[in-house]
Short mmCIF file of C-alpha atoms and ligand atoms in Angstrom, two decimals:
data_model
loop_
_atom_site.label_atom_id
_atom_site.label_comp_id
_atom_site.label_asym_id
_atom_site.label_seq_id
_atom_site.Cartn_x
_atom_site.Cartn_y
_atom_site.Cartn_z
CA MET R 23 0.20 -0.47 0.23
CA ALA R 24 1.28 3.92 -0.68
CA ASP R 25 -0.59 6.97 0.26
CA ILE R 26 -2.27 6.96 3.05
CA HIS R 27 -2.14 10.57 4.21
CA LEU R 28 -3.48 9.95 7.58
CA GLY R 29 -4.08 13.34 9.12
CA TYR R 30 -5.65 15.26 6.27
CA ARG R 31 -8.56 17.21 7.45
CA GLN R 32 -9.98 17.67 4.24
CA TYR R 33 -12.13 20.67 3.64
CA GLY R 34 -11.06 21.52 7.04
CA SER R 35 -13.49 18.04 8.07
CA GLU R 36 -12.70 15.61 10.83
CA GLU R 37 -14.86 13.25 9.71
CA ARG R 38 -12.51 13.00 6.33
CA ALA R 39 -9.31 12.75 8.42
CA LEU R 40 -11.19 10.05 10.11
CA ASP R 41 -11.59 8.45 6.83
CA PHE R 42 -8.12 8.21 5.80
CA ALA R 43 -7.64 6.68 9.36
CA GLN R 44 -10.07 4.39 8.92
CA ALA R 45 -9.04 3.30 4.86
CA PHE R 46 -5.50 2.31 6.44
CA LEU R 47 -7.69 0.28 9.46
CA LYS R 48 -9.06 -1.80 6.36
CA ALA R 49 -5.77 -2.09 4.93
CA VAL R 50 -4.12 -3.64 8.03
CA ASN R 51 -7.30 -5.77 8.99
CA PHE R 52 -7.46 -7.47 5.07
CA ALA R 53 -3.71 -7.73 5.74
CA VAL R 54 -3.88 -9.19 9.29
CA GLU R 55 -6.68 -11.62 8.03
CA LYS R 56 -4.83 -12.82 4.93
CA LYS R 57 -2.01 -13.37 7.51
CA VAL R 58 0.43 -11.91 5.12
CA ASP R 59 4.34 -12.19 5.72
CA PHE R 60 4.64 -8.42 5.61
CA ILE R 61 3.08 -5.06 4.93
CA LEU R 62 4.81 -2.80 2.85
CA ILE R 63 3.93 1.07 2.83
CA ALA R 64 5.63 2.76 0.00
CA GLY R 65 5.17 6.44 1.27
CA ASP R 66 2.75 9.37 2.38
CA LEU R 67 1.83 7.35 5.76
CA PHE R 68 1.33 11.00 6.83
CA HIS R 69 -0.38 14.07 5.29
CA LYS R 70 1.79 16.56 6.81
CA ARG R 71 5.79 15.87 7.79
CA SER R 72 5.96 18.37 10.54
CA GLU R 73 2.95 19.30 12.29
CA MET R 74 1.85 16.01 13.70
CA ASP R 75 -1.23 16.29 16.44
CA PRO R 76 -1.90 13.67 19.00
CA VAL R 77 -4.93 12.06 17.14
CA THR R 78 -3.42 11.35 13.97
CA LEU R 79 -0.07 9.70 15.76
CA ALA R 80 -2.63 7.59 17.99
CA GLN R 81 -4.76 6.78 15.26
CA ALA R 82 -1.36 5.39 13.31
CA SER R 83 -0.18 3.28 16.22
CA LYS R 84 -3.24 1.84 16.97
CA VAL R 85 -3.82 0.83 13.57
CA LEU R 86 0.09 -0.37 13.49
CA GLU R 87 0.02 -2.14 16.58
CA LYS R 88 -2.82 -4.16 15.02
CA ALA R 89 0.28 -5.32 12.55
CA ARG R 90 2.36 -5.82 15.54
CA SER R 91 -0.04 -8.06 17.62
CA ALA R 92 -0.67 -10.13 14.55
CA ARG R 93 3.46 -10.27 14.42
CA ILE R 94 3.01 -9.08 10.93
CA PRO R 95 6.32 -6.77 10.07
CA VAL R 96 5.67 -3.28 8.35
CA ILE R 97 8.07 -2.27 6.29
CA ALA R 98 7.83 1.78 5.48
CA VAL R 99 9.85 4.44 3.56
CA GLU R 100 9.22 7.92 3.88
CA GLY R 101 7.08 9.92 1.08
CA ASN R 102 7.34 13.33 0.43
CA HIS R 103 4.60 14.10 3.02
CA ASP R 104 6.61 12.43 5.80
CA SER R 105 9.79 13.99 5.66
CA THR R 106 12.02 16.90 4.27
CA TYR R 107 14.09 15.39 1.82
CA PHE R 108 17.04 17.96 1.13
CA ARG R 109 18.35 17.31 4.43
CA GLU R 110 18.19 14.61 6.85
CA THR R 111 15.69 15.24 9.92
CA TYR R 112 14.25 12.60 12.29
CA SER R 113 11.28 11.84 11.15
CA TRP R 114 7.71 10.78 12.51
CA MET R 115 8.16 7.63 10.61
CA ASP R 116 11.53 7.27 12.59
CA TYR R 117 9.51 7.92 15.78
CA LEU R 118 7.26 4.99 14.52
CA ALA R 119 9.97 2.67 14.04
CA ALA R 120 11.86 4.05 17.38
CA HIS R 121 8.46 2.29 18.96
CA ASN R 122 8.73 -0.89 16.87
CA LEU R 123 5.62 -0.08 14.82
CA LEU R 124 7.45 -0.06 11.46
CA ILE R 125 10.83 -0.32 10.08
CA ASN R 126 11.58 2.50 8.05
CA LEU R 127 14.53 1.78 5.19
CA LYS R 128 16.21 4.39 3.68
CA PRO R 129 20.01 4.78 2.59
CA SER R 130 22.33 7.08 4.88
CA PHE R 131 24.78 9.28 3.33
CA GLY R 132 28.62 9.25 5.17
CA ASP R 133 31.59 8.56 2.65
CA GLY R 134 28.75 8.17 -0.69
CA ILE R 135 25.63 6.54 -0.25
CA VAL R 136 25.59 3.90 2.84
CA VAL R 137 23.22 0.78 2.15
CA GLU R 138 23.57 -0.99 5.55
CA GLU R 139 20.89 -3.88 6.87
CA TRP R 140 18.39 -2.74 9.19
CA ASP R 141 19.69 -2.95 12.96
CA GLY R 142 16.68 -1.98 14.64
CA GLN R 143 16.92 1.60 14.17
CA SER R 144 17.94 2.61 10.92
CA GLY R 145 19.04 0.83 8.09
CA ALA R 146 18.32 0.44 4.11
CA TYR R 147 17.32 -2.89 3.61
CA ILE R 148 16.18 -6.10 5.49
CA ASP R 149 15.73 -9.54 5.37
CA ILE R 150 12.27 -11.36 5.99
CA GLY R 151 12.69 -15.37 5.27
CA ASP R 152 13.44 -15.55 1.97
CA VAL R 153 12.35 -12.01 0.95
CA ARG R 154 15.03 -9.02 1.05
CA ILE R 155 13.38 -5.36 0.79
CA TYR R 156 15.46 -2.78 0.02
CA GLY R 157 14.31 0.86 0.65
CA MET R 158 14.31 4.67 -0.53
CA LYS R 159 12.92 7.36 0.78
CA TYR R 160 11.76 10.37 -1.49
CA TYR R 161 14.13 12.55 -2.86
CA GLY R 162 12.56 14.79 -5.03
CA SER R 163 14.65 16.19 -7.68
CA MET R 164 17.97 14.03 -6.62
CA THR R 165 15.69 11.07 -6.98
CA GLU R 166 17.44 9.91 -10.22
CA ARG R 167 21.13 10.85 -9.04
CA ILE R 168 20.76 8.81 -5.58
CA LEU R 169 19.09 5.63 -7.36
CA GLU R 170 22.13 5.36 -9.96
CA LEU R 171 23.88 5.42 -6.66
CA TYR R 172 21.91 3.15 -4.78
CA ILE R 173 21.63 0.14 -7.74
CA PRO R 174 25.43 -0.74 -7.40
CA LYS R 175 24.47 -1.31 -3.76
CA ILE R 176 21.69 -3.82 -4.12
CA LYS R 177 22.34 -7.13 -3.80
CA LYS R 178 19.72 -9.52 -4.50
CA ARG R 179 18.82 -12.51 -1.96
CA GLY R 180 15.88 -14.62 -2.93
CA PHE R 181 12.90 -12.74 -3.58
CA THR R 182 14.33 -9.03 -3.79
CA ILE R 183 12.04 -6.08 -3.52
CA PHE R 184 12.59 -2.48 -4.23
CA THR R 185 10.42 0.10 -2.67
CA ALA R 186 10.48 3.82 -3.01
CA HIS R 187 8.49 6.70 -3.19
CA VAL R 188 8.46 7.92 -6.29
CA GLY R 189 5.95 8.68 -9.42
CA VAL R 190 6.63 6.95 -13.04
CA GLU R 191 6.42 9.63 -15.86
CA GLY R 192 3.58 9.55 -18.34
CA TYR R 193 0.85 8.53 -15.42
CA MET R 194 0.06 11.80 -13.26
CA ASN R 195 1.35 15.37 -14.32
CA ILE R 196 2.84 15.84 -10.69
CA TYR R 197 6.24 16.76 -9.36
CA GLY R 198 8.95 13.85 -8.34
CA CYS R 199 8.52 11.80 -11.08
CA ILE R 200 11.34 9.48 -13.39
CA PRO R 201 10.99 8.20 -16.52
CA ALA R 202 9.94 3.98 -16.62
CA SER R 203 13.02 3.22 -18.08
CA ARG R 204 15.61 3.95 -14.87
CA LEU R 205 13.39 1.92 -12.56
CA HIS R 206 13.85 -0.81 -15.26
CA ARG R 207 17.42 -0.75 -14.82
CA LEU R 208 16.80 -2.89 -11.19
CA LYS R 209 15.71 -5.67 -13.49
CA GLY R 210 18.07 -8.72 -12.63
CA LYS R 211 18.91 -7.27 -9.26
CA VAL R 212 15.27 -7.28 -8.12
CA ASP R 213 11.89 -8.91 -8.63
CA TYR R 214 9.20 -6.36 -7.47
CA VAL R 215 9.14 -2.70 -7.35
CA ALA R 216 6.70 -1.23 -4.97
CA LEU R 217 6.12 2.58 -5.24
CA GLY R 218 4.07 4.90 -4.26
CA HIS R 219 3.73 8.92 -4.82
CA ILE R 220 1.17 8.08 -7.98
CA HIS R 221 -2.28 7.97 -6.40
CA LYS R 222 -3.65 6.14 -9.21
CA SER R 223 -2.92 2.20 -9.56
CA PHE R 224 -1.06 1.04 -12.41
CA VAL R 225 1.08 -2.05 -13.01
CA GLU R 226 4.16 -2.09 -15.35
CA GLY R 227 5.40 -5.21 -16.83
CA ASN R 228 4.93 -7.71 -13.67
CA PHE R 229 8.00 -5.74 -12.60
CA ILE R 230 6.47 -2.40 -10.69
CA PHE R 231 3.53 -1.83 -8.96
CA ASN R 232 2.07 1.29 -7.45
CA PRO R 233 -1.39 0.45 -5.56
CA GLY R 234 -2.44 4.67 -5.65
CA SER R 235 -3.96 5.89 -2.73
CA ILE R 236 -6.82 4.75 -0.41
CA GLU R 237 -8.69 7.38 0.01
CA THR R 238 -9.52 10.40 -2.33
CA CYS R 239 -6.97 13.47 -1.73
CA GLU R 240 -8.15 15.07 -4.46
CA ILE R 241 -11.42 15.40 -6.57
CA SER R 242 -9.37 14.25 -9.87
CA GLU R 243 -8.52 11.11 -8.17
CA TYR R 244 -11.96 10.19 -7.16
CA GLY R 245 -13.05 7.04 -9.52
CA LEU R 246 -9.56 6.27 -10.42
CA ASP R 247 -8.58 2.62 -9.96
CA ARG R 248 -6.83 2.54 -6.18
CA GLY R 249 -5.91 0.35 -3.56
CA ILE R 250 -4.15 -2.16 -2.30
CA PHE R 251 -1.93 -4.80 -3.84
CA TYR R 252 -2.07 -8.48 -2.45
CA VAL R 253 0.96 -10.14 -3.87
CA GLU R 254 1.73 -13.93 -3.49
CA TYR R 255 5.01 -15.57 -4.92
CA ASP R 256 5.58 -19.39 -4.54
CA GLY R 257 8.24 -19.18 -7.76
CA GLU R 258 5.35 -17.44 -9.80
CA LEU R 259 4.18 -13.94 -8.81
CA ARG R 260 0.35 -13.43 -8.57
CA TYR R 261 -1.29 -10.11 -7.62
CA LYS R 262 -4.65 -8.65 -7.04
CA LEU R 263 -5.53 -5.01 -6.94
CA VAL R 264 -7.82 -4.76 -4.01
CA LYS R 265 -10.15 -1.54 -4.76
CA PHE R 266 -10.60 0.89 -2.67
CA LYS R 267 -13.08 3.56 -3.07
CA GLY R 268 -13.11 5.68 0.18
CA ARG R 269 -15.90 8.32 0.76
CA ASP R 270 -18.95 8.86 -2.39
CA PHE R 271 -18.02 11.95 -4.08
CA ILE R 272 -20.37 13.52 -6.32
CA ILE R 273 -19.20 16.03 -9.04
CA LEU R 274 -21.61 17.59 -11.15
CA ASN R 275 -21.48 20.53 -13.51
CA VAL R 276 -24.67 22.39 -14.43
CA ASN R 277 -25.51 24.65 -16.51
CA LEU R 278 -27.71 27.05 -14.95
CA ASP R 279 -29.09 29.06 -17.91
CA GLU R 280 -30.21 25.67 -19.76
CA GLU R 281 -30.75 23.66 -17.06
CA GLY R 282 -31.73 25.67 -13.97
CA LEU R 283 -32.15 24.47 -10.59
CA GLU R 284 -34.63 21.82 -11.20
CA GLY R 285 -31.92 20.22 -13.72
CA LEU R 286 -29.37 20.07 -10.56
CA LYS R 287 -31.91 18.71 -8.86
CA ARG R 288 -32.86 15.62 -11.31
CA LYS R 289 -28.93 15.03 -11.67
CA LEU R 290 -28.63 15.01 -8.05
CA LYS R 291 -31.42 11.93 -8.04
CA ASN R 292 -29.06 10.10 -9.90
CA PHE R 293 -26.60 9.68 -6.96
CA ASN R 294 -27.35 7.26 -4.14
CA SER R 295 -24.49 8.13 -1.69
CA LYS R 296 -24.02 8.24 1.68
CA LYS R 297 -23.37 11.51 3.48
CA PRO R 298 -21.28 12.40 0.28
CA VAL R 299 -18.54 15.13 -0.05
CA VAL R 300 -20.57 17.47 -3.04
CA HIS R 301 -18.53 19.79 -5.94
CA ILE R 302 -20.74 21.37 -7.92
CA GLY R 303 -19.64 23.44 -11.09
CA ILE R 304 -22.19 25.92 -12.03
CA SER R 305 -21.87 27.95 -15.17
CA CYS R 306 -24.39 31.04 -16.09
CA ARG R 307 -24.52 34.53 -17.85
CA ARG R 308 -23.86 37.28 -14.91
CA ASP R 309 -27.63 37.72 -14.86
CA THR R 310 -28.73 34.81 -14.07
CA ARG R 311 -25.83 34.66 -11.09
CA LYS R 312 -27.11 37.98 -9.70
CA SER R 313 -30.52 36.22 -9.49
CA VAL R 314 -29.79 33.11 -7.94
CA ASN R 315 -28.42 33.33 -4.55
CA GLU R 316 -25.54 30.56 -3.27
CA GLU R 317 -27.99 29.45 -0.24
CA LYS R 318 -30.96 28.59 -2.89
CA VAL R 319 -28.32 25.81 -4.05
CA ARG R 320 -27.50 24.70 -1.29
CA GLU R 321 -30.89 24.14 -0.16
CA VAL R 322 -31.24 22.16 -3.03
CA VAL R 323 -28.40 19.91 -2.81
CA LYS R 324 -29.44 19.50 0.99
CA ALA R 325 -33.18 18.52 -0.13
CA VAL R 326 -31.79 15.56 -2.30
CA VAL R 327 -28.67 14.31 -0.43
CA ASP R 328 -27.47 14.90 2.39
CA PRO R 329 -23.49 16.30 1.98
CA LEU R 330 -20.66 15.58 4.58
CA VAL R 331 -18.91 18.58 2.53
CA MET R 332 -20.09 20.88 -0.16
CA LYS R 333 -18.29 23.21 -2.71
CA ILE R 334 -19.70 25.10 -5.17
CA SER R 335 -18.03 27.00 -8.26
CA TRP R 336 -18.92 29.33 -10.05
CA GLU R 337 -17.96 30.04 -13.84
CA VAL R 338 -19.61 33.28 -14.69
CA ALA R 339 -19.41 34.55 -18.62
CA ASP R 340 -18.08 37.96 -18.89
CA ILE R 341 -17.78 40.00 -21.52
CA PHE R 342 -15.41 42.35 -20.02
CA LYS R 343 -12.15 42.15 -19.87
CA PRO R 344 -9.46 44.54 -18.50
CA VAL R 345 -6.98 45.57 -21.37
CA ILE R 346 -3.86 45.82 -20.17
CA GLU R 347 -0.36 47.21 -22.05
CA ASP R 348 3.16 46.49 -21.17
CA ARG R 349 2.17 43.52 -18.72
CA GLU R 350 5.53 42.69 -17.86
CA ASN R 351 6.54 46.25 -16.22
CA ILE R 352 3.43 46.22 -14.29
CA GLU R 353 4.15 42.59 -13.05
CA ARG R 354 7.16 43.64 -12.60
CA CYS R 355 6.30 46.78 -10.37
CA VAL R 356 3.89 44.50 -8.49
CA ILE R 357 5.89 41.75 -7.51
CA GLU R 358 9.05 44.33 -6.75
CA GLN R 359 6.49 46.40 -4.28
CA LEU R 360 4.85 42.95 -2.83
CA LEU R 361 8.52 41.73 -2.10
CA GLN R 362 9.16 44.64 -0.04
CA ASN R 363 6.88 44.13 2.53
CA TYR R 364 9.18 40.78 3.28
CA ARG R 365 12.72 40.25 4.35
CA TYR R 366 13.22 37.83 1.25
CA GLY R 367 15.99 40.47 -0.23
CA ASP R 368 16.41 41.12 -3.82
CA ILE R 369 14.20 38.15 -5.74
CA ALA R 370 11.82 40.01 -7.79
CA GLU R 371 13.72 38.69 -11.09
CA GLU R 372 14.15 34.90 -9.62
CA VAL R 373 10.18 35.41 -9.15
CA LEU R 374 9.44 36.10 -12.56
CA ARG R 375 11.47 33.81 -13.88
CA LEU R 376 9.64 31.22 -11.71
CA LYS R 377 6.49 32.33 -12.95
CA SER R 378 7.31 32.49 -16.96
CA VAL R 379 8.57 29.17 -16.45
CA PHE R 380 5.19 27.70 -15.07
CA SER R 381 3.04 29.74 -17.31
CA SER R 382 4.70 29.26 -20.56
CA SER R 383 4.82 25.16 -20.57
CA PHE R 384 4.60 22.80 -17.38
CA ASP R 385 7.73 21.43 -18.13
CA ILE R 386 8.81 20.31 -15.25
CA LYS R 387 12.38 19.79 -15.89
CA SER R 388 13.03 23.30 -16.34
CA VAL R 389 11.30 23.83 -13.36
CA ASP R 390 13.44 21.45 -11.54
CA ARG R 391 16.48 23.20 -13.01
CA PHE R 392 15.34 26.27 -11.99
CA VAL R 393 15.26 25.57 -8.20
CA GLU R 394 18.23 23.77 -8.34
CA SER R 395 20.11 26.76 -9.20
CA ILE R 396 18.57 28.82 -6.95
CA LEU R 397 19.39 26.11 -3.94
CA GLU R 398 22.36 25.77 -5.07
CA SER R 399 23.37 29.49 -5.10
CA LYS R 400 21.54 29.59 -1.52
CA GLU R 401 24.00 26.32 -0.39
CA GLU R 402 27.02 28.21 -1.74
CA GLU R 403 26.27 31.43 0.48
CA ARG R 404 25.59 28.70 3.36
CA GLU R 405 28.62 26.89 2.90
CA PHE R 406 30.51 30.56 3.03
CA GLY R 407 28.86 31.49 6.12
CA LYS R 408 29.90 28.25 7.67
CA GLU R 409 33.66 28.20 6.54
CA ARG R 410 33.73 31.39 8.57
CA GLU R 411 32.02 30.58 11.60
CA LYS R 412 34.06 27.63 11.22
CA ALA R 413 37.29 29.63 11.31
CA LYS R 414 36.07 31.53 14.25
CA GLY R 415 35.12 28.35 16.13
CA GLN R 416 38.92 27.24 15.65
CA GLU R 417 40.29 30.04 17.06
CA LYS R 418 37.83 29.99 20.10
CA GLN R 419 39.06 26.43 20.29
CA GLU R 420 42.53 27.19 20.32
CA GLU R 421 42.20 29.64 23.44
CA LYS R 422 40.37 26.85 25.15
CA GLU R 423 42.96 24.47 24.71
CA LYS R 424 45.53 27.03 25.93
CA GLU R 425 43.23 27.42 29.17
CA ARG R 426 42.97 23.87 29.82
CA LYS R 427 46.28 23.08 29.62
CA GLN R 428 47.58 25.95 32.11
CA GLU R 429 44.60 25.22 34.61
CA VAL R 430 45.96 20.96 33.90
CA GLN R 431 49.40 22.49 34.84
CA LYS R 432 48.30 24.10 38.14
CA GLU R 433 46.31 20.91 39.17
CA PRO R 434 48.41 18.23 37.77
CA ASN R 435 46.28 14.83 39.65
CA LEU R 436 43.22 15.90 37.65
CA ASP R 437 41.38 12.67 37.61
CA LYS R 438 41.37 11.48 34.00
CA SER R 439 37.50 10.84 34.27
CA VAL R 440 37.08 14.75 35.08
CA GLU R 441 39.49 15.23 31.78
CA ARG R 442 36.44 13.06 29.88
CA LEU R 443 33.96 15.24 31.04
CA GLU R 444 35.40 18.01 30.23
CA SER R 445 36.24 17.27 26.97
CA GLU R 446 32.57 16.21 26.34
CA GLN R 447 31.42 19.56 27.31
CA GLU R 448 33.89 20.77 24.68
CA GLY R 449 31.82 18.96 22.08
CA ASP R 450 28.52 20.29 23.39
CA GLN R 451 30.08 23.82 22.33
CA GLU R 452 28.17 24.11 18.80
CA GLY R 453 24.86 24.43 20.88
CA GLU R 454 23.66 21.00 20.91
CA GLU R 455 20.40 20.01 22.64
CA VAL R 456 20.68 17.75 25.61
CA TRP R 457 18.65 14.96 23.41
CA ASP R 458 20.05 14.94 20.00
CA TRP R 459 18.14 12.18 17.87
CA ARG R 460 21.23 12.70 15.15
CA ARG R 461 23.64 11.32 17.86
CA ALA R 462 20.70 9.02 19.31
CA TYR R 463 20.97 6.66 16.01
CA ASP R 464 24.37 7.23 14.88
CA LYS R 465 26.66 4.16 15.50
CA ARG R 466 29.72 6.43 15.20
CA GLY R 467 28.94 8.76 17.52
CA LYS R 468 29.67 11.95 15.93
CA ALA R 469 26.67 14.20 14.62
CA ARG R 470 25.56 13.09 10.64
CA LYS R 471 25.98 15.16 7.84
CA ARG R 472 22.76 17.36 7.65
MN1 LIG P 519 1.13 11.32 -1.80
#
C-alpha cells in the first residue's frame, strides 16, 4: 500500500481525517485476515510532515499495533509528505520505528551512499524469510541521481523487493516522477518494485507496482482505480488490486442558464450516496448569477442528498475583459512592491523567472533546473557562511585548549574521568541540545551530515 495520508483534514473536516484512518485500518485488517508475511507502505503514511497532532499519531499507532500484535512486520519508506528531503531529519516515521511499530528503510549518506542492513533503528534493507526488501525514501529532484548510486549496492537475495516513494512519468502530471526506464534498470537484481506517490494504481511489466491512494486526496483522483496490492509468490508472482473507493463524492457540472435548479435537482437524484462530498460547478451568465442566491443552490442540494461537505464554484461568463498594455513591466513593479513587505531580499527577478517557467509550458524539467539553480546558489552562500563560522570556532577552540593546559599544569593530579567530562562539554560547544536524535542513532557517535 501507499499514500495513506493520515491526518488529512480535507475541507477542514474532522470526519474526512477519520476516513483516511478508517481506510488505513481496513487495509491493515485485510492483511491480518489474510495472514500476510509482511506489509509494505511505499510512503506518505502521513499527510503533514511536521505538524503532527495527537489524534493522527494515535491513529497511526493504533492501526500499526494491530499488525504488530498479529506479528506482521510493516516495512515503510518516507514520502514527500513524511519528511524533508533536502536534509536529514528525524521524521515521524523514525519515531514510529523507534517504538517498534514499523521498519523505516532509507539509505544514509556518509562517504557516498550507505546501504546497510536494518539494525533495529536504521538501515536501508531487511531480510524477512527468503525475501529481501530495499527501501528508498522520496528525494525529489535528486531521485535519479540517488537511484544511480543505490542500484550498484543492491545484492539480490531470494525474492528481492525495492520499495520507494517516486512517481513514474506518464501517469499523472505531478512533481517527483522519473522515466520508467530508470526503474527497469533494477531488473536482474530486483523481482518487484513497490512504489508510491502517484495516487492511481498501475502495474508495469509485472515488475513495477503502484497501488495508488486508499482515500481520495483530490477530486481528480475520485473514480480512479486505487487500493492495495495483495501479492503472492511461490516461484510465480500473482497479484490482485483490492480496490478502495473511500468516501462517496458527487462531482457535477450544471449550466444554470439552460438547466436551471430543476436540472441540478434531477442530476443529484441519480446518486445514492451516504454523506457524500459534493462538488458543484455552475456556469451561467452574469444576470443569472445575480438572480440566483448561492444559499438557494445549497438548499436544493441538501434537499436531495445529505452532504458531508459542499463545494460550489461559479463560472460566470464575462463580457468585460481588462486591457493591459506593457504587462511585463506592470507585473515587475507589482512583484517588487509586494516583496518589499517581506525579508526575502532582492528576488523579484527570480520570482518572475519562476512564474514564466510555470506559465509558458508546464515543463517540469525546467522548473526542476530552476529550483536547483536557486538552491545551489543558496547552498554556496551558506557554505561560505559556515566556513567563516568554522574559522572563528577554531580560534575559540585553540584559546580553550590553552586555558585547559594551563589549568592542568596548575593541578597535575586531575582525574582522567574529569578530563573526559571536560572534553565532552567542549563537544557541546556547538549548541547541541540535551537529546540530539542525530546522535541518538548514529553508531559512530558523531553528528550526521545534515
Ligand atoms: Mn501522496
